[in-house]
PDB file of C-alpha atoms in Angstrom:
ATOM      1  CA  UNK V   9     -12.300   2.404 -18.455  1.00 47.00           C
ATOM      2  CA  UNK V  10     -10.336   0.858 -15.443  1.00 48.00           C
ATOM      3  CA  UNK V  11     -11.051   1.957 -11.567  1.00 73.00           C
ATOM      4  CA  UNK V  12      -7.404   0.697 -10.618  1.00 88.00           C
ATOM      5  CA  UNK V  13      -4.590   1.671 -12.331  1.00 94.00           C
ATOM      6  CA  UNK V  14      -4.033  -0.112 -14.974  1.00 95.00           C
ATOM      7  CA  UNK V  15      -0.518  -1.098 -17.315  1.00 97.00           C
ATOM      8  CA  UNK V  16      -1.741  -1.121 -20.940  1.00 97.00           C
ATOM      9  CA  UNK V  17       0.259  -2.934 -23.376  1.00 98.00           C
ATOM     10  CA  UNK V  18       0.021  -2.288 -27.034  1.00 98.00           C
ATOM     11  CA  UNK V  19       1.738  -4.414 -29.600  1.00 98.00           C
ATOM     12  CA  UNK V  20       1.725  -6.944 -32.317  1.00 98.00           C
ATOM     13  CA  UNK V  21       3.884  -9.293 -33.903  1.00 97.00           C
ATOM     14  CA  UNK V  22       3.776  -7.829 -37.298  1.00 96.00           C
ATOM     15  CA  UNK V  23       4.983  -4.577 -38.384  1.00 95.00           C
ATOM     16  CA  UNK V  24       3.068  -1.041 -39.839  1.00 93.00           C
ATOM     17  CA  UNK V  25      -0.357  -2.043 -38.705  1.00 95.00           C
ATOM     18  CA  UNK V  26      -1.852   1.010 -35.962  1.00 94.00           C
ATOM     19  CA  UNK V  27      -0.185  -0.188 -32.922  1.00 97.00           C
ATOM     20  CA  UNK V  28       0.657   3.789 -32.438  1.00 96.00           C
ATOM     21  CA  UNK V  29      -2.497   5.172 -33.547  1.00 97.00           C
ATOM     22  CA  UNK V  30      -4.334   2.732 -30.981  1.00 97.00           C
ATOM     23  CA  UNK V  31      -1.719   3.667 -28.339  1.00 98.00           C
ATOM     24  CA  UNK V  32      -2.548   7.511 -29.019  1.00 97.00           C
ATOM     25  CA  UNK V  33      -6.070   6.938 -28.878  1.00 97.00           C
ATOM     26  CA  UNK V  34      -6.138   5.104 -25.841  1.00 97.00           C
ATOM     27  CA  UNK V  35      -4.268   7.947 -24.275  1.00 98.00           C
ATOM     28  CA  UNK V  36      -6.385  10.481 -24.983  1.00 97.00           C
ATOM     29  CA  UNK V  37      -9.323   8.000 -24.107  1.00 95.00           C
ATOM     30  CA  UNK V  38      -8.128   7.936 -20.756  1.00 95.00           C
ATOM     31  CA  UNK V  39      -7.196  11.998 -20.405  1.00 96.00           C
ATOM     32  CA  UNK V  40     -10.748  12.481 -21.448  1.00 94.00           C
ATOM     33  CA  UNK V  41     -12.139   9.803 -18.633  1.00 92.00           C
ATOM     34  CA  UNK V  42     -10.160  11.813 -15.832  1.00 93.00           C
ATOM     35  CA  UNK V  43      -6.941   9.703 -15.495  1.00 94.00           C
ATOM     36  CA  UNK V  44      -3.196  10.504 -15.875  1.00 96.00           C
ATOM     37  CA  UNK V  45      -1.282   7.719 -18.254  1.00 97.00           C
ATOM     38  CA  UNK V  46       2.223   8.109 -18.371  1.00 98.00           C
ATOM     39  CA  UNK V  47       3.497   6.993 -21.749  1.00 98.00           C
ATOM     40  CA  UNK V  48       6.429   4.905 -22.335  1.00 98.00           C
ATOM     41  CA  UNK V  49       7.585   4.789 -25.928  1.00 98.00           C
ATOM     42  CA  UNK V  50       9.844   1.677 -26.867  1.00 97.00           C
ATOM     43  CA  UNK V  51      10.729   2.446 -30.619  1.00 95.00           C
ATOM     44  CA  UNK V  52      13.945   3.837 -29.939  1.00 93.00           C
ATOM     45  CA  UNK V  53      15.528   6.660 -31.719  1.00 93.00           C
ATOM     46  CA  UNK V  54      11.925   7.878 -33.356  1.00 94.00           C
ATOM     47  CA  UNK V  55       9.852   8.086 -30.575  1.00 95.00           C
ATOM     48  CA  UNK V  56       6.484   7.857 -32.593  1.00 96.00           C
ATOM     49  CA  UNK V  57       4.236   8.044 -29.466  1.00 97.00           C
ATOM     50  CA  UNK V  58       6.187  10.274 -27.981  1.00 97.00           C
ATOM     51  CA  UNK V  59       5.975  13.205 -30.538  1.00 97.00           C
ATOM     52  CA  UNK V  60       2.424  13.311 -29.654  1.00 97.00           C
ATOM     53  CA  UNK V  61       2.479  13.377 -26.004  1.00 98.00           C
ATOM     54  CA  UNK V  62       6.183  14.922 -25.473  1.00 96.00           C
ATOM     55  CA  UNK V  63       5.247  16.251 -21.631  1.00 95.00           C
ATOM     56  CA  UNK V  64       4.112  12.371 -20.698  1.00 97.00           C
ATOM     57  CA  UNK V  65       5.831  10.261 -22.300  1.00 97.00           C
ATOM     58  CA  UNK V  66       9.310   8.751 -21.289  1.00 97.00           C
ATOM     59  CA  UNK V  67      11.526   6.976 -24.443  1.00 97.00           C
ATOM     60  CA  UNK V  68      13.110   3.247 -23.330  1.00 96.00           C
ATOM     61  CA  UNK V  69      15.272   1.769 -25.864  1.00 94.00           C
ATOM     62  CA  UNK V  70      14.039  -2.015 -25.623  1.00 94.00           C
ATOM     63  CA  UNK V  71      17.153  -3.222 -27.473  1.00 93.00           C
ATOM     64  CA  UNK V  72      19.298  -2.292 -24.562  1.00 95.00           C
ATOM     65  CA  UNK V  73      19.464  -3.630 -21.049  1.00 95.00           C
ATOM     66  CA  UNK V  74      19.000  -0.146 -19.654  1.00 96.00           C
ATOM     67  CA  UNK V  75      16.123   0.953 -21.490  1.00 96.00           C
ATOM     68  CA  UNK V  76      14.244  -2.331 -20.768  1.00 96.00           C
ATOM     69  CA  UNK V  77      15.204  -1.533 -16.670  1.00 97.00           C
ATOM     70  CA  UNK V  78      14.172   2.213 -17.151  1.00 96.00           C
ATOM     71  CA  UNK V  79      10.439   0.296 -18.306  1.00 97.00           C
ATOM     72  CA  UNK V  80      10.074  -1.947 -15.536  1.00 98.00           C
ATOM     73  CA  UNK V  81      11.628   0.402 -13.024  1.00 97.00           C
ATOM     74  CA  UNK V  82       9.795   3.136 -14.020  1.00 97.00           C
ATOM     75  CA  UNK V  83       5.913   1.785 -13.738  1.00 98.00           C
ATOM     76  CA  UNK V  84       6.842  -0.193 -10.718  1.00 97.00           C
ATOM     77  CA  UNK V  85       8.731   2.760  -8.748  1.00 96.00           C
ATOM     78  CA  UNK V  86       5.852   5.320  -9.006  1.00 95.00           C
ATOM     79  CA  UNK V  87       2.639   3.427  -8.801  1.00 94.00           C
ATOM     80  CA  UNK V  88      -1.275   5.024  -8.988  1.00 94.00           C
ATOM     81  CA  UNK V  89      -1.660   6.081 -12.223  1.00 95.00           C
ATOM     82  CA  UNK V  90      -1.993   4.289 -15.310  1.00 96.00           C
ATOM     83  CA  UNK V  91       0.765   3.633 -17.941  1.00 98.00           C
ATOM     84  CA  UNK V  92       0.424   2.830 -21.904  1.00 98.00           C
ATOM     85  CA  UNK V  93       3.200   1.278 -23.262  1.00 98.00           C
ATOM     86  CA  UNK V  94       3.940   1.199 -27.426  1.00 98.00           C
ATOM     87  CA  UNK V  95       5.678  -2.135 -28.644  1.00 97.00           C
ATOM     88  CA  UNK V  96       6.896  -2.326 -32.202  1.00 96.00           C
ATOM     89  CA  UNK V  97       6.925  -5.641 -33.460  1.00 97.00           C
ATOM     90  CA  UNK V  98      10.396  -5.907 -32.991  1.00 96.00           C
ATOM     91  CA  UNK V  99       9.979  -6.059 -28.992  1.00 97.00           C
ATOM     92  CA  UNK V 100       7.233  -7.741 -28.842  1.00 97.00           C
ATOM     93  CA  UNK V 101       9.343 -10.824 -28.028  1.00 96.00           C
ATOM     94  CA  UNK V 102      11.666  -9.425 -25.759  1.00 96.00           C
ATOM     95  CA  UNK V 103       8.903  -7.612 -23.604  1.00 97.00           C
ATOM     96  CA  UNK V 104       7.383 -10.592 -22.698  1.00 98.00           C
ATOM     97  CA  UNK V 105      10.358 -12.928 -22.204  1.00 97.00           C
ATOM     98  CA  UNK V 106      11.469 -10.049 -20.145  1.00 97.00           C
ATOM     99  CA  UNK V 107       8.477  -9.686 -18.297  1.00 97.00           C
ATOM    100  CA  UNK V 108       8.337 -13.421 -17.751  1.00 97.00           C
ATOM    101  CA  UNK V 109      12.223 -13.429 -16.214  1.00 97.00           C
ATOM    102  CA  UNK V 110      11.845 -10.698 -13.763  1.00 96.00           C
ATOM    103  CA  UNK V 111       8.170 -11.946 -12.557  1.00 97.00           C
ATOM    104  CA  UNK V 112       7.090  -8.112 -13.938  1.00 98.00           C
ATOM    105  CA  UNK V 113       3.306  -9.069 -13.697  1.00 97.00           C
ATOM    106  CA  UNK V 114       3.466 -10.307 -10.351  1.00 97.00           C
ATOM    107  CA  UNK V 115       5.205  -7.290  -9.379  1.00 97.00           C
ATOM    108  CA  UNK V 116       2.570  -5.279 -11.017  1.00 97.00           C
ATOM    109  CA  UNK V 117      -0.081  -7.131  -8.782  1.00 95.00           C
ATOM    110  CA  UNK V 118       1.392  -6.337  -5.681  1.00 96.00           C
ATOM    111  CA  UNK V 119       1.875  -2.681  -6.617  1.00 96.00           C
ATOM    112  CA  UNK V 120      -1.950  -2.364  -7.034  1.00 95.00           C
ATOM    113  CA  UNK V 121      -1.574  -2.412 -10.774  1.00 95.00           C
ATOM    114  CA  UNK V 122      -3.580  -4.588 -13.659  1.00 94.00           C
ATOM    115  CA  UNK V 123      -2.151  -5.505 -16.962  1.00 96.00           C
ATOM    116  CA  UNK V 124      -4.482  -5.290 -20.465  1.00 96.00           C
ATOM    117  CA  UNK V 125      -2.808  -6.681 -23.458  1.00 97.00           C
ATOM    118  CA  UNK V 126      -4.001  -5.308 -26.861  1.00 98.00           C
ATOM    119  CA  UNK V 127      -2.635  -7.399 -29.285  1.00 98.00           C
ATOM    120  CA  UNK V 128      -3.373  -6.153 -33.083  1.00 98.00           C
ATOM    121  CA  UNK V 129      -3.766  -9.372 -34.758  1.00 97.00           C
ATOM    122  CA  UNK V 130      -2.763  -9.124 -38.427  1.00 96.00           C
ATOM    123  CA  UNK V 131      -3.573 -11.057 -41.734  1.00 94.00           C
ATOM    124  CA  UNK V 132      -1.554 -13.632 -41.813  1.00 94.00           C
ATOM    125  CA  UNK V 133      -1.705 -17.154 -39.412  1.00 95.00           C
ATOM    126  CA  UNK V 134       1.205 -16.112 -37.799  1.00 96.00           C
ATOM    127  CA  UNK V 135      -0.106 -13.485 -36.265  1.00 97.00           C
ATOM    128  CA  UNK V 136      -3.006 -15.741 -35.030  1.00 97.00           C
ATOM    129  CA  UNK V 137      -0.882 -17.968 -33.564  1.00 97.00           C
ATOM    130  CA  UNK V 138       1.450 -15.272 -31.729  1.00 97.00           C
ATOM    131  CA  UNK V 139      -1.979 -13.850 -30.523  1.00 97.00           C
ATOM    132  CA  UNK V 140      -3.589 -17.079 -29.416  1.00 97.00           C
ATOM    133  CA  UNK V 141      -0.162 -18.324 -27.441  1.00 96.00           C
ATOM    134  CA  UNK V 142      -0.097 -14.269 -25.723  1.00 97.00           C
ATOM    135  CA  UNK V 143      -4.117 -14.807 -24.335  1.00 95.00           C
ATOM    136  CA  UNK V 144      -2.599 -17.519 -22.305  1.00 95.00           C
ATOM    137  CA  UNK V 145       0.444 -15.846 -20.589  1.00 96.00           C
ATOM    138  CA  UNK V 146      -0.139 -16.137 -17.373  1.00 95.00           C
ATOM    139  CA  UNK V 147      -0.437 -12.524 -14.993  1.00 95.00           C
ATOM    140  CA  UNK V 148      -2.280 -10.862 -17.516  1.00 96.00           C
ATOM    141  CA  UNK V 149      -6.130  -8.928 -16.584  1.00 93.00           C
ATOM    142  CA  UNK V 150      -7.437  -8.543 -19.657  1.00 94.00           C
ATOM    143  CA  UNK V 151      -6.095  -9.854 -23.483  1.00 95.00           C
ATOM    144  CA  UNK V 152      -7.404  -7.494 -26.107  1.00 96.00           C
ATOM    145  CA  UNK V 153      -7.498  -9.395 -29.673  1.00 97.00           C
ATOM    146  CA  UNK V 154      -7.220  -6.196 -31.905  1.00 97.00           C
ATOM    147  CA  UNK V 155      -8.925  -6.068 -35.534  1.00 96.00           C
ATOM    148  CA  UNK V 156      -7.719  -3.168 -37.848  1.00 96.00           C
ATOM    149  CA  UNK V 157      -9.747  -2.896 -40.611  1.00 94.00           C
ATOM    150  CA  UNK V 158      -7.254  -0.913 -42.389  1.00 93.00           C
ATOM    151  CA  UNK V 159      -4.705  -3.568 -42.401  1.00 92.00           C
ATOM    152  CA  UNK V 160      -7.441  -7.011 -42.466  1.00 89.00           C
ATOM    153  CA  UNK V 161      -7.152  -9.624 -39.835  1.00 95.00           C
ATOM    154  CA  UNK V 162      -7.218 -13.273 -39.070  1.00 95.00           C
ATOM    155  CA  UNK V 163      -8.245 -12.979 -36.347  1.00 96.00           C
ATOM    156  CA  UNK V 164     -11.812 -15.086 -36.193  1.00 95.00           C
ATOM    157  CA  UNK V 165     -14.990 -13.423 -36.927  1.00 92.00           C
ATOM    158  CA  UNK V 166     -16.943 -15.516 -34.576  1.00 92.00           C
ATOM    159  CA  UNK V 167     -14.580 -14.253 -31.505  1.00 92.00           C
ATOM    160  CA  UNK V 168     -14.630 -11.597 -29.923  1.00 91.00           C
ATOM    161  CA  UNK V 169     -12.514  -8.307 -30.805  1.00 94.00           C
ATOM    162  CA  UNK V 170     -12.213  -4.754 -30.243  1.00 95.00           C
ATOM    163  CA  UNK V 171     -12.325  -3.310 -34.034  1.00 94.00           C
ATOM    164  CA  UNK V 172     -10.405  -0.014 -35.321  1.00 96.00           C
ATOM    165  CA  UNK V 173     -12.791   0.735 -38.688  1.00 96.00           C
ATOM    166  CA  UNK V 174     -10.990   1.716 -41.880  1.00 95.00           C
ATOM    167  CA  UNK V 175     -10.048   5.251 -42.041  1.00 95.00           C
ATOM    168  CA  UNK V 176      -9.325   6.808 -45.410  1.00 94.00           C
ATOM    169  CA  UNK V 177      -6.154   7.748 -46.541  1.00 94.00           C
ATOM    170  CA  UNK V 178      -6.407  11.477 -45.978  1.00 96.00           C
ATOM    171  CA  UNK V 179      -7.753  11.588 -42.840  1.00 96.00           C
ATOM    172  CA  UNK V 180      -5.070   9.180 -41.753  1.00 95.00           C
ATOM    173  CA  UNK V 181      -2.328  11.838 -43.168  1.00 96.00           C
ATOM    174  CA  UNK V 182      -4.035  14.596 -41.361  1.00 96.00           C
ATOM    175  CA  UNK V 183      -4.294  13.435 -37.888  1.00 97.00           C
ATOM    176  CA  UNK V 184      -0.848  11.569 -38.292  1.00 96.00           C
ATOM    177  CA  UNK V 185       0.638  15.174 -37.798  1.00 96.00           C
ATOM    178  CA  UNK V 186       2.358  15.515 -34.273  1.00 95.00           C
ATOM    179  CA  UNK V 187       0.505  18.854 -33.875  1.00 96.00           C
ATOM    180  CA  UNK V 188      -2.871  17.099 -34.449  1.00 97.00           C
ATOM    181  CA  UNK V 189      -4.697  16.370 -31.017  1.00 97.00           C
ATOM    182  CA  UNK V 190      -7.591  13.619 -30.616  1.00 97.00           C
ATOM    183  CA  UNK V 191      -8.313  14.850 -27.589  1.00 97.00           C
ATOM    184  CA  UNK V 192      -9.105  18.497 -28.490  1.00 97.00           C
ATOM    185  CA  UNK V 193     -11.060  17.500 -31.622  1.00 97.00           C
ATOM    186  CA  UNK V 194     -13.028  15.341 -29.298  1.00 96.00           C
ATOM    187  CA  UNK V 195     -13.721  18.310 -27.371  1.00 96.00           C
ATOM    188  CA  UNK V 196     -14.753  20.241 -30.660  1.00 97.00           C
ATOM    189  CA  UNK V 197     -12.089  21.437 -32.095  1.00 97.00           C
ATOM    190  CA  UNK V 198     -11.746  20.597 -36.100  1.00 97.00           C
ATOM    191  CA  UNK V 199      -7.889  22.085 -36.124  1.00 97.00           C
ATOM    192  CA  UNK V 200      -8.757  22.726 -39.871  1.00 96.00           C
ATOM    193  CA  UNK V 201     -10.323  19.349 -41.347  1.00 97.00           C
ATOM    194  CA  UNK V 202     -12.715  19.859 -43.854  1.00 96.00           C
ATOM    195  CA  UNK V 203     -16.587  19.446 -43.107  1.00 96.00           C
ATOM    196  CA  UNK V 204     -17.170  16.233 -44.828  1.00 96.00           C
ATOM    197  CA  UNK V 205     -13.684  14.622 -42.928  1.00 97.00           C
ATOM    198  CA  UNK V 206     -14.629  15.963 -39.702  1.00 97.00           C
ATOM    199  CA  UNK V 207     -17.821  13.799 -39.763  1.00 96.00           C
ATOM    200  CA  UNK V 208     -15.977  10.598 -40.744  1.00 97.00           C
ATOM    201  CA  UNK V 209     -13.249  11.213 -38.194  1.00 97.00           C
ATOM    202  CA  UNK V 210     -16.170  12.010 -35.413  1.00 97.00           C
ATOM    203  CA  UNK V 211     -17.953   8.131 -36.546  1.00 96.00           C
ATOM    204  CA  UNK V 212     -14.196   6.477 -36.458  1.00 97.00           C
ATOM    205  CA  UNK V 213     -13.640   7.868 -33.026  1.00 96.00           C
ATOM    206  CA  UNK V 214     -17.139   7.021 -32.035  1.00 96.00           C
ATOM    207  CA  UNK V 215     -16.863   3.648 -32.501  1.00 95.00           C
ATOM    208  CA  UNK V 216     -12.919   3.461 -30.980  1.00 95.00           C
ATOM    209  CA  UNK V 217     -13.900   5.301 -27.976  1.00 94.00           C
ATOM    210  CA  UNK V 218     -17.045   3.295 -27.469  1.00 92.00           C
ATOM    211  CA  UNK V 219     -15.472   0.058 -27.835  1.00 91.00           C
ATOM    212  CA  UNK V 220     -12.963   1.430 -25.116  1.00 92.00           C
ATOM    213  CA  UNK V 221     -15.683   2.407 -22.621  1.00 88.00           C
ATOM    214  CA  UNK V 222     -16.583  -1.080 -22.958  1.00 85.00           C
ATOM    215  CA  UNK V 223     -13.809  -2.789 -21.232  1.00 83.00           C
ATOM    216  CA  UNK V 224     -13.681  -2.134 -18.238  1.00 67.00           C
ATOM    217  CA  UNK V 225     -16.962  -4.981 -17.433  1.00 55.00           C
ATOM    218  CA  UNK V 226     -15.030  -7.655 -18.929  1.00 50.00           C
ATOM    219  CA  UNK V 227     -12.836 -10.453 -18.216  1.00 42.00           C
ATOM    220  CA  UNK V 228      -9.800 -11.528 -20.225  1.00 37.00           C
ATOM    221  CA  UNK V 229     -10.156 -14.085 -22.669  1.00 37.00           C
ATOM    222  CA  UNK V 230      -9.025 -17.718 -22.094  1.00 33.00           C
ATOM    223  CA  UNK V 231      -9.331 -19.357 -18.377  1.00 36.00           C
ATOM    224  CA  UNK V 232     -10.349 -15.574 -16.908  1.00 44.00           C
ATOM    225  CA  UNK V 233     -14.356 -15.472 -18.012  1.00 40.00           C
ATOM    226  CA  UNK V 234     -15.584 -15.323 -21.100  1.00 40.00           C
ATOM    227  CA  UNK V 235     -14.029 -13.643 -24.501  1.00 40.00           C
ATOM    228  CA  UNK V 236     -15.037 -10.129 -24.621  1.00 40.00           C
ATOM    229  CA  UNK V 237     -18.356  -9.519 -26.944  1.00 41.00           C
ATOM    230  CA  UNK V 238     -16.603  -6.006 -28.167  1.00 44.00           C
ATOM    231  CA  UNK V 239     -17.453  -6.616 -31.759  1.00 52.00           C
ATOM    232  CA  UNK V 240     -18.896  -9.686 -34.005  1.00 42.00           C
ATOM    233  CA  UNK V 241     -17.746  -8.860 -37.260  1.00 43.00           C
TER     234      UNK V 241
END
């Protein structure tokens, strides 16, 4: 997806709606494109993220001082590879303020990195607002308005979005176990899904993945080019 390494920032403003699940696709998107991501997990004690990719992935408490230095310090102090990090909703806030105090994005510039922001919009205004006032921080590459069609959106259908399609409840417990791997099912490996939910996982993928590969040609929305033309509706 990116030629430069790349900081990849995945949050929201509301709570429970596939921040993670994007996060650990994206990761695997990129293992499978030849890259390296380092992982860093903010939702402190749980580590959500980081139960799936235990050998990459580094846990910051965001609540605390140190665990919002060990973020910044730690993408800034080993540079050339790219790094996803997982917001919960309740950092969301604080990363940004954060980022904003220390100058984090212009850091990131001068270190050779870019910054994508995908922002899972949620149904509710608030969450529209919260994602139309984040496509204008300034320092960010690439804002990624995020539908989940599991959870509905408002965010408009006439604007651009990359779209995670409904995924049935079954599926979702099955691949929501820390032993389950994207990447090797991807690479043909059904790790025991039945027939008929191995063909719906392969179409959700399909279109994730695709809508991933389809990034890297854009510009970020709002003063940056035009708004990505991932998905209509």
């Amino acid at each position: 997806m990116a030629t430069s390494p790349t900081v990849h920032v995945v949050c929201s403003d509301q709570h429970r709606n596939g921040k993670t699940l994007l996060a650990r696709v994206l990761v695997d998107f990129l293992v499978l494109d030849g890259r390296d991501p380092f992982c860093i997990d903010t939702d402190a004690p749980d580590g959500p993220l980081r139960s799936f990719f235990p050998g990459r992935t580094a846990l910051a408490d965001f609540a605390a001082i140190r665990g919002q230095m060990k973020l910044f310090d730690t993408i800034l102090a080993s540079p050339g590879r790219d790094y996803v990090i997982d917001l919960p909703a309740r950092h969301t806030e604080r990363f940004f303020q954060a980022a904003r105090d220390l100058d984090f994005f212009a850091e990131c510039k001068k270190t050779g990195y870019r910054v994508f922001v995908f922002f899972i919009v949620d149904n509710s205004f608030t969450s529209l607002k919260a994602a139309y006032a984040l496509r204008e921080e300034k320092g960010i590459d690439l804002f990624i308005p995020v539908r989940n069609m599991m959870v509905r959106s408002n965010w408009p259908e006439n604007e651009g979005a990359l779209t995670i399609p409904f995924l049935a409840a079954p599926i979702a417990s099955a691949i929501s176990n820390r032993r389950f791997s994207l990447r090797e099912f991807v690479n043909g490996d059904p790790q025991g899904l039945a027939p008929d939910m191995v063909v719906l996982l392969q179409t959700f993928l399909y279109e994730v993945l695709n809508s991933l590969s389809g990034l890297e040609p854009m510009r970020a929305i709002s003063g940056k080019g035009p708004p990505p033309q991932l998905d209509q509706g």
